[in-house]
Coordinates of C-alpha atoms and ligand atoms in Angstrom, one line a residue:
X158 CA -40.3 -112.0 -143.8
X159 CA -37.8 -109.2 -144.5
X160 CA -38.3 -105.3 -144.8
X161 CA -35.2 -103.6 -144.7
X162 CA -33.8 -106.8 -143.4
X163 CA -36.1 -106.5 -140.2
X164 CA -38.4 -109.2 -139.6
X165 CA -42.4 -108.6 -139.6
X166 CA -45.2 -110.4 -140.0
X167 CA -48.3 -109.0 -141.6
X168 CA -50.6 -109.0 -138.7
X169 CA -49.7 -108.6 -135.1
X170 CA -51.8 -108.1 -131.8
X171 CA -51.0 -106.0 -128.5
X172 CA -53.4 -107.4 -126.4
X173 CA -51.6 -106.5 -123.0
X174 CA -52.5 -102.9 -122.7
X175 CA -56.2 -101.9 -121.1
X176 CA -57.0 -100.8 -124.7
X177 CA -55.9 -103.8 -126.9
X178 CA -55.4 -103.2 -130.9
X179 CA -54.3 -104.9 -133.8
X180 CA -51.4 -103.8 -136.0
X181 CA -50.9 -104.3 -139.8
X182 CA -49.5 -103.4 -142.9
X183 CA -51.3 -101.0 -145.1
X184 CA -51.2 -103.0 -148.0
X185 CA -52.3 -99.6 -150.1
X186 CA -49.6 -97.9 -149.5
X187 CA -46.8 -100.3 -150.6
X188 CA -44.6 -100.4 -152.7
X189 CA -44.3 -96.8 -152.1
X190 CA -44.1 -96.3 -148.3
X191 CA -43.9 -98.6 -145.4
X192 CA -46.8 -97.6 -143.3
X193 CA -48.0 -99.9 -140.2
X194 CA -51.7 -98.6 -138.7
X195 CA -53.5 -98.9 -135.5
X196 CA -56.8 -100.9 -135.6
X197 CA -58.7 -100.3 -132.6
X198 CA -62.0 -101.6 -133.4
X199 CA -64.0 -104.4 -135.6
X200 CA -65.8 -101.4 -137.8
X201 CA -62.4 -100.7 -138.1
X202 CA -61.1 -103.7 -139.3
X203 CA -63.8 -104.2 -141.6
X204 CA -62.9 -100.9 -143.4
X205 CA -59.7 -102.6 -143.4
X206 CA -60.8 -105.4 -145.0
X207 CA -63.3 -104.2 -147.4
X208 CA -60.4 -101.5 -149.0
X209 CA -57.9 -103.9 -149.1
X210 CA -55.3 -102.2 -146.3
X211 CA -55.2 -106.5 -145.5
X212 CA -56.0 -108.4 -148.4
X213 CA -54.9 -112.1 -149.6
X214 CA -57.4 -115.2 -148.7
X215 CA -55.3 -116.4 -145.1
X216 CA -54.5 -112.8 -144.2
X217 CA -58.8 -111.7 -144.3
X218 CA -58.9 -114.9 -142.3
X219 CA -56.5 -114.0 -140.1
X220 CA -58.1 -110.1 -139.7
X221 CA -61.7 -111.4 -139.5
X222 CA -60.3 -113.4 -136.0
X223 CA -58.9 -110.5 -134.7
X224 CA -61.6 -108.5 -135.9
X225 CA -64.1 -110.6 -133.4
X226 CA -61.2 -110.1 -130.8
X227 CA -62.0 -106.7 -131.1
X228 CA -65.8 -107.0 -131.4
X229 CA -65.7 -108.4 -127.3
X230 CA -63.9 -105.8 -126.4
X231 CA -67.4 -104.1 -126.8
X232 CA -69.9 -106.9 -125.6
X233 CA -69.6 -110.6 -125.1
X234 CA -73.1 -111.9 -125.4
X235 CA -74.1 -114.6 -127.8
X236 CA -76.0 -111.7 -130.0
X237 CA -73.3 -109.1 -130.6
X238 CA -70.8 -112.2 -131.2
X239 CA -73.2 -113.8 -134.0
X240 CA -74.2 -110.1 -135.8
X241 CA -70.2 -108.9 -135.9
X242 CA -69.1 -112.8 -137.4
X243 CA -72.2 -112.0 -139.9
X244 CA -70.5 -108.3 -140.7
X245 CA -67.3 -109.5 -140.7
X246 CA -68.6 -112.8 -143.4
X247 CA -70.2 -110.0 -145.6
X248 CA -66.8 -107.4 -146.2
X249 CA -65.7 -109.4 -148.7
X250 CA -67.0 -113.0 -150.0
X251 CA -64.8 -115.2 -152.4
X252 CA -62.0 -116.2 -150.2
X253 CA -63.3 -119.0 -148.0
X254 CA -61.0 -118.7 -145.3
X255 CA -62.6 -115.4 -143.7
X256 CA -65.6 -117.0 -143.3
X257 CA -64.0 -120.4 -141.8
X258 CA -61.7 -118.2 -139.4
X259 CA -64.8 -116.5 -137.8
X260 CA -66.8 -119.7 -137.7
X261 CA -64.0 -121.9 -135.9
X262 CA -63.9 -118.6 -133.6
X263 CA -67.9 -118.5 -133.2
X264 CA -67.4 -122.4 -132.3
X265 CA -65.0 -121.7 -130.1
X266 CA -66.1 -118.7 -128.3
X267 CA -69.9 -119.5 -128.0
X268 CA -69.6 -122.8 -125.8
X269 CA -67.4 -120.5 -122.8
X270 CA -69.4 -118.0 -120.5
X271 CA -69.5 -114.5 -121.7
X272 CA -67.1 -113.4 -119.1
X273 CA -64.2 -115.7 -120.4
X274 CA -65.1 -114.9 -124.1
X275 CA -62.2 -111.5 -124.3
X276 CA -59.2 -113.3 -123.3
X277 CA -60.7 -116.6 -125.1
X278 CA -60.6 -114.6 -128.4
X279 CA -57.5 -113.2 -128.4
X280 CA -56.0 -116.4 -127.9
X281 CA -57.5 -118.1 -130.6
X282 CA -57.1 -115.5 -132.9
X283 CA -53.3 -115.7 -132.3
X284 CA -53.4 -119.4 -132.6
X285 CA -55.1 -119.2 -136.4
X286 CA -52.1 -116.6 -136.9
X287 CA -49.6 -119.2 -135.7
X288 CA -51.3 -122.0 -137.6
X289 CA -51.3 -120.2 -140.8
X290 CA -47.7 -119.5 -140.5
X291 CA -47.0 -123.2 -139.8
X292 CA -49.4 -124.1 -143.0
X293 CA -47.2 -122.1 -145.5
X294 CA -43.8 -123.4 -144.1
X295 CA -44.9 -126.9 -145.0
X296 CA -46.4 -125.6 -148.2
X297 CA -43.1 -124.4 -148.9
X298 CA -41.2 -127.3 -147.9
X299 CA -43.4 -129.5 -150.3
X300 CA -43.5 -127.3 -153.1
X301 CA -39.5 -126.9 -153.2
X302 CA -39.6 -130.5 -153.7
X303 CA -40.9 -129.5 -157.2
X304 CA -38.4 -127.1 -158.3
X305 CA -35.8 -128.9 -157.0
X306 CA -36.2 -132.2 -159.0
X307 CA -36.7 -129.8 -162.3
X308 CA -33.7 -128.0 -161.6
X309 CA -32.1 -130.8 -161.2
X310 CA -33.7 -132.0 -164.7
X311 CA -32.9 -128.7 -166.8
X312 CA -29.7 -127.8 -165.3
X313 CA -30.2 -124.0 -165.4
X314 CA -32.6 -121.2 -164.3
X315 CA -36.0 -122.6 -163.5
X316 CA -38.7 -119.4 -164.7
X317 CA -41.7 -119.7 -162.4
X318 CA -45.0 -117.5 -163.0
X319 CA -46.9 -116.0 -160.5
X320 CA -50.3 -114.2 -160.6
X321 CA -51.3 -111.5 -158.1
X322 CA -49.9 -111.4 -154.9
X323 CA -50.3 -114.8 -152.4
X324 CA -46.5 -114.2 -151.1
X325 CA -46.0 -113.2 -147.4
X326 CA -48.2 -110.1 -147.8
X327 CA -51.3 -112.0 -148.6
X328 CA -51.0 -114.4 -145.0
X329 CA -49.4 -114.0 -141.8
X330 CA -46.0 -115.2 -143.5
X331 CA -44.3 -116.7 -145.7
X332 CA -47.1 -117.0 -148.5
X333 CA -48.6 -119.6 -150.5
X334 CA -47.5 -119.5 -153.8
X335 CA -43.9 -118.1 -153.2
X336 CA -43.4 -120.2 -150.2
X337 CA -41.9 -122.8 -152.5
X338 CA -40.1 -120.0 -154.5
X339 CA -38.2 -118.5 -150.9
X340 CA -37.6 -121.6 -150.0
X341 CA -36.0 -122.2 -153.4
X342 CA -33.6 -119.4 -153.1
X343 CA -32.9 -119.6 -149.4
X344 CA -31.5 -123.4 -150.4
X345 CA -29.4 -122.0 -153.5
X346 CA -31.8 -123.3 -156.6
X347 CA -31.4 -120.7 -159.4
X348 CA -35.2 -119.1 -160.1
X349 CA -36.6 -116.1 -161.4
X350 CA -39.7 -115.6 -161.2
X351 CA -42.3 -113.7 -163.8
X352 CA -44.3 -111.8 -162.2
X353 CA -47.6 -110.6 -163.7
X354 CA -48.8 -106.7 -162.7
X355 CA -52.4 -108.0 -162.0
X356 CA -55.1 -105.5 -162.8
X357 CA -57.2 -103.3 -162.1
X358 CA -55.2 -103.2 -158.7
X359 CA -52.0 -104.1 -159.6
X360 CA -51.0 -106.7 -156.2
X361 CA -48.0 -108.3 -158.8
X362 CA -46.4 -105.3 -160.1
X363 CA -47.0 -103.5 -156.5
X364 CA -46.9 -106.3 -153.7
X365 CA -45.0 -109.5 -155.4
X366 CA -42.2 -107.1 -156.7
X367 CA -41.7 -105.5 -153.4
X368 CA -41.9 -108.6 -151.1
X369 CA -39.3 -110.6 -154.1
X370 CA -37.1 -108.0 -154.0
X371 CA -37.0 -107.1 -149.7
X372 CA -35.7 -110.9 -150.5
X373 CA -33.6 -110.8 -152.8
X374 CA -35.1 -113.2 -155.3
X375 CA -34.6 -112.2 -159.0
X376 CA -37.9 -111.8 -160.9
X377 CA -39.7 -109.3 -164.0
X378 CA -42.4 -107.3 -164.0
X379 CA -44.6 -108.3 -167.1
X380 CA -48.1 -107.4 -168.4
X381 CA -50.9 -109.6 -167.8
X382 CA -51.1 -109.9 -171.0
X383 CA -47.4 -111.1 -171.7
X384 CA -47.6 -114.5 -170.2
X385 CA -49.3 -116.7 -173.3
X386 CA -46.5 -115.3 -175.5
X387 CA -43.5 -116.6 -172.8
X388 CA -45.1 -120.1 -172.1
X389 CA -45.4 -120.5 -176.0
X390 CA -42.1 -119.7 -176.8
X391 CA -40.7 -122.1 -173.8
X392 CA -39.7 -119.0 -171.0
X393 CA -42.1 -120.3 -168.1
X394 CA -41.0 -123.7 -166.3
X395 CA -43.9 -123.7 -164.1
X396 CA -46.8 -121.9 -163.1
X397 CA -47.7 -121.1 -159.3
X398 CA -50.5 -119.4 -158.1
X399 CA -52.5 -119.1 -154.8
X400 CA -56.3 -119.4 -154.4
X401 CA -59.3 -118.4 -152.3
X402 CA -61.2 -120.8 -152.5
X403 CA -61.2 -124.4 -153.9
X404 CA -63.4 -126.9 -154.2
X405 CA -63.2 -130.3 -153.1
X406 CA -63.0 -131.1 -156.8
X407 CA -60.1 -129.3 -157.2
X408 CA -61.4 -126.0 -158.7
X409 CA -59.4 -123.3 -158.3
X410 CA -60.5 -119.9 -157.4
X411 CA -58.1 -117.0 -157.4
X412 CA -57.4 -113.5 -159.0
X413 CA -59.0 -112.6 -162.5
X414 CA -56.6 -114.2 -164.8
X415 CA -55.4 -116.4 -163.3
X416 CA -58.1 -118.6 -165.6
X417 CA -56.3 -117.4 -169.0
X418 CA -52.9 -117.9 -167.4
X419 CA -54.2 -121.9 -167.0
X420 CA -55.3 -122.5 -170.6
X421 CA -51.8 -120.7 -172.0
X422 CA -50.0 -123.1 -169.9
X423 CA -52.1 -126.2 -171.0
X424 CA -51.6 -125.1 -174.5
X425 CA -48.1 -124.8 -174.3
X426 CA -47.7 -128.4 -174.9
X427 CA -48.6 -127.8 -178.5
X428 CA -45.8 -125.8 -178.9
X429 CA -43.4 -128.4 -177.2
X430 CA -43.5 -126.8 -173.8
X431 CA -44.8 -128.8 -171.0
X432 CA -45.5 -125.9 -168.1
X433 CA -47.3 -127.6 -164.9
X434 CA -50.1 -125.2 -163.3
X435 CA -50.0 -125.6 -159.9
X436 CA -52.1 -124.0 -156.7
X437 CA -50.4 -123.7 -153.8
X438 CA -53.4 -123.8 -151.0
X439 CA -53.8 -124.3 -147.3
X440 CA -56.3 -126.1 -146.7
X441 CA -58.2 -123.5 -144.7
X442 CA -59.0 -122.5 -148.1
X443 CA -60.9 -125.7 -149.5
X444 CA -64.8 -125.5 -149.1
X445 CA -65.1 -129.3 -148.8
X446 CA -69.2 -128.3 -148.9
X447 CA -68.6 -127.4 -152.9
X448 CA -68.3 -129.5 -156.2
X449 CA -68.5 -127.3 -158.8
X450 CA -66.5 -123.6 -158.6
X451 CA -67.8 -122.1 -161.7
X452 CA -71.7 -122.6 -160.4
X453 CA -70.8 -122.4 -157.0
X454 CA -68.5 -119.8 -155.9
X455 CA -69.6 -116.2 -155.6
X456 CA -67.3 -113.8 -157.5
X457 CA -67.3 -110.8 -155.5
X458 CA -67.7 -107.8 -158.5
X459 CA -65.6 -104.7 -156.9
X460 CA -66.0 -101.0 -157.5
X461 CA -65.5 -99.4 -161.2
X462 CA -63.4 -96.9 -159.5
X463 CA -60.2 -99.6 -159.4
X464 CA -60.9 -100.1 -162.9
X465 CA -60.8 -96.4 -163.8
X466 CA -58.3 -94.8 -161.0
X467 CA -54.6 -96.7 -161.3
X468 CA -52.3 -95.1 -158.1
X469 CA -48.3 -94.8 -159.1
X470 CA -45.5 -92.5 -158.1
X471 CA -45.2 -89.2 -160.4
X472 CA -42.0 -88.2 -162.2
X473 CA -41.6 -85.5 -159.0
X474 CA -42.3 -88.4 -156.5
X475 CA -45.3 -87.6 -155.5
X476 CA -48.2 -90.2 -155.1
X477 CA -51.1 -89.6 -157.1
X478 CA -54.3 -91.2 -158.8
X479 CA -54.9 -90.9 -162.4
X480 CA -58.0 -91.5 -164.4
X481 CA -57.3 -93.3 -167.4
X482 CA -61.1 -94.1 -168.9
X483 CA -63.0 -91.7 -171.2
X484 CA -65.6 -90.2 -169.2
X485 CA -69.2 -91.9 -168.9
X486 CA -66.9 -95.2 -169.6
X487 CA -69.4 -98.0 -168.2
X488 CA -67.0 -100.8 -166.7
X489 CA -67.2 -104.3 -164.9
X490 CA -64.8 -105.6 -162.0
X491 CA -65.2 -108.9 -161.1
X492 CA -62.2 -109.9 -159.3
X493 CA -61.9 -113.3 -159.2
X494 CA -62.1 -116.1 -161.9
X495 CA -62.7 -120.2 -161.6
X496 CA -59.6 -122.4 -162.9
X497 CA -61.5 -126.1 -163.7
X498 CA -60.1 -129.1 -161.9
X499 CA -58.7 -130.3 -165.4
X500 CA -56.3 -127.3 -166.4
X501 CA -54.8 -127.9 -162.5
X502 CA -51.7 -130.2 -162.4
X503 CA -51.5 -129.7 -158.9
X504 CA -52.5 -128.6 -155.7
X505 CA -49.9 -128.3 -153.2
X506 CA -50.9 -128.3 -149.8
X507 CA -49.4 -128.3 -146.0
X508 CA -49.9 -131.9 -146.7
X509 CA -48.0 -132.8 -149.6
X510 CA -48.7 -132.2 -153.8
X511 CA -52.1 -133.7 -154.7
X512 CA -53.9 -133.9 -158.4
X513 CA -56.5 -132.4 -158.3
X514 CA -59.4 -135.2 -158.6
X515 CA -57.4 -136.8 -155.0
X516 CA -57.7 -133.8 -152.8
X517 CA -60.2 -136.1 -150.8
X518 CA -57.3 -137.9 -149.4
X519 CA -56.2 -134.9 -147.5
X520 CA -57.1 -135.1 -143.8
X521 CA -59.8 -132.4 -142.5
X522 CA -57.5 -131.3 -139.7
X523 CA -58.7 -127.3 -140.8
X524 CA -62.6 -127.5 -141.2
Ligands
MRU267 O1 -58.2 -109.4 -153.9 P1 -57.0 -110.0 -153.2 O2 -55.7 -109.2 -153.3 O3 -57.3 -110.3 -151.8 O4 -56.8 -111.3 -153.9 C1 -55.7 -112.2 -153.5 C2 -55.5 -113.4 -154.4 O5 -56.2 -113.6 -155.3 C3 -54.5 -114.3 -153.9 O6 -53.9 -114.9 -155.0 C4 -55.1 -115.3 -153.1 O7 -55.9 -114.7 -152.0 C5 -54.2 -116.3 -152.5 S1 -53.3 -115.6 -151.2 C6 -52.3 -116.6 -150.5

């Protein structure tokens, strides 16, 4: 997608060089400077992972393959393959789609002789990059479909809401959730989309905004708390998040919040308001193993310290971190909530828009 009207992607290899390395986005840094970094190394791609320089479900995927890319560069025997996929499974555990990229890359790399294994994972990394990228194209082209036809309904704006960040930043390209939304505005339909800040860390207000406006696509920054109040009073059309993991029930993981942003839309109806609550998920992200999210999925529980520190610009431009508990404040992070099959309207997928309780008619070409 577009930075200064240059084309990047989030996550890009130079494997032709005697000393290969991965470049990214520091996703820390935005939306106050544009900073790409060097990673030379899977301990260094882990530390990349774990603080969030990458972040976003597909994106960690895409990292972890690169990250056993650069794990060979070191040693190619069956050992030091299996303990860095283990490392790289541990940095962070909710989104599902880490842990299936090194798998498919353990899979792939274990069955070839230790000698073919470098070029062998460099090559398969790249092809999960170009896979995902393919993935959120067709998500997009189904979800437009959606927006279109109530566009074409309401004659006017359509207001879409968006939790966190699972726009280009959070995958290779394009996105999840905004997929649909870009390819809304690049075909002329008239959205705008709300965009909720997303604490403790912020990924709406700092990522979403950013990536919407390199793009041009008109949106608001509102609190997390602000979104109940606009679906009751009839200012959301439609609600699309992303996820990181889902089950084959249709249970949505995703972002803290994204749980309360379900049940306002569901209740909306009582106020007259019908706002649809959909998930917009590759399906590299479906653990087809689980059938019950809220039992089943581990909520990864982050440090106190992104609850505590916020990061922002100062009044003389300088970027700083400020404190904003009392100190001694005891505080709790978990960072991701379970949306239940039955608040989900649907889940769109590379494949087409399913409810919920038919995702088992999708075809397992990503397990
Ligand atoms: O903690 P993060 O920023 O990695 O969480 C990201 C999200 O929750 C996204 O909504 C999700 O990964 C979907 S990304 C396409």
């Amino acid at each position: 997608m577009l930075v200064d009207n240059q084309h990047f992607r989030t996550i890009w290899p130079n494997s032709n060089t005697e000393f290969p390395y991965v470049e990214i986005i520091d996703q820390t840094k935005l939306p106050h400077a544009f900073k790409v970094e060097k990673i030379t190394s899977l301990e260094q791609m882990i530390v990349a992972i774990k603080t969030m320089q990458v972040r976003g479900a597909p994106l960690i995927g895409a990292a972890a393959a690169y990250g056993i890319a650069l794990a060979m560069l070191k040693a190619s025997n069956d050992a030091h393959l299996k303990a860095s996929a283990a490392q790289l499974i541990a940095s962070r555990p909710t989104a599902v789609n880490l842990k299936w990229a090194v798998e498919r890359m353990l899979r792939h790399l274990l069955v070839l002789p230790a000698q073919e294994r470098l070029q062998a994972a460099w090559v398969e990394a790249a092809l999960i990059c170009e896979e995902d990228v393919l993935l959120n194209q067709a998500i997009g082209a189904h979800g437009v479909a959606l927006i279109d036809h109530m566009h074409s309904e309401k004659i006017r704006t359509i207001n879409i809401l968006t939790h966190c960040n699972a726009g280009w930043l959070a995958t290779v390209d394009f996105g999840t959730a905004l997929a649909p939304i870009y390819a809304a505005h690049n075909a002329g339909i008239d959205v705008h989309v709300w965009v909720d800040e997303t604490r403790p860390r912020n990924q709406g207000a700092s990522l979403t905004a950013w990536e919407l406006g390199q793009h041009g696509v008109p949106y608001t920054v509102i609190s997390d708390n602000a979104g109940g109040h606009l679906m009751q009073q009839g200012l959301v059309d439609m609600v699309i998040v992303g996820a990181d993991r889902v089950t084959a029930t249709g249970d949505v993981c995703n972002k803290i919040g994204t749980y309360l942003k379900a049940l306002a839309a569901a209740d909306a109806a009582a106020y007259g308001h019908q706002v649809p609550f959909y998930a917009a998920v590759p399906s590299p992200t479906i653990d087809w193993g689980l059938s019950d999210g809220i039992s089943q999925i581990e909520i990864e529980e982050r440090h106190a310290d992104e609850i505590a520190w916020m990061n922002g610009r100062l009044a003389s431009g300088e970027v700083a971190s400020v404190n904003i508990l009392p100190a001694g404040a005891r505080v709790a992070n978990p960072a991701f909530d379970v949306t239940p099959a039955r608040l989900v309207t649907g889940i769109i997928t590379e494949q087409g828009v399913f409810a919920p309780s038919q995702l088992d008619q999708l075809q397992r070409t990503h397990v």
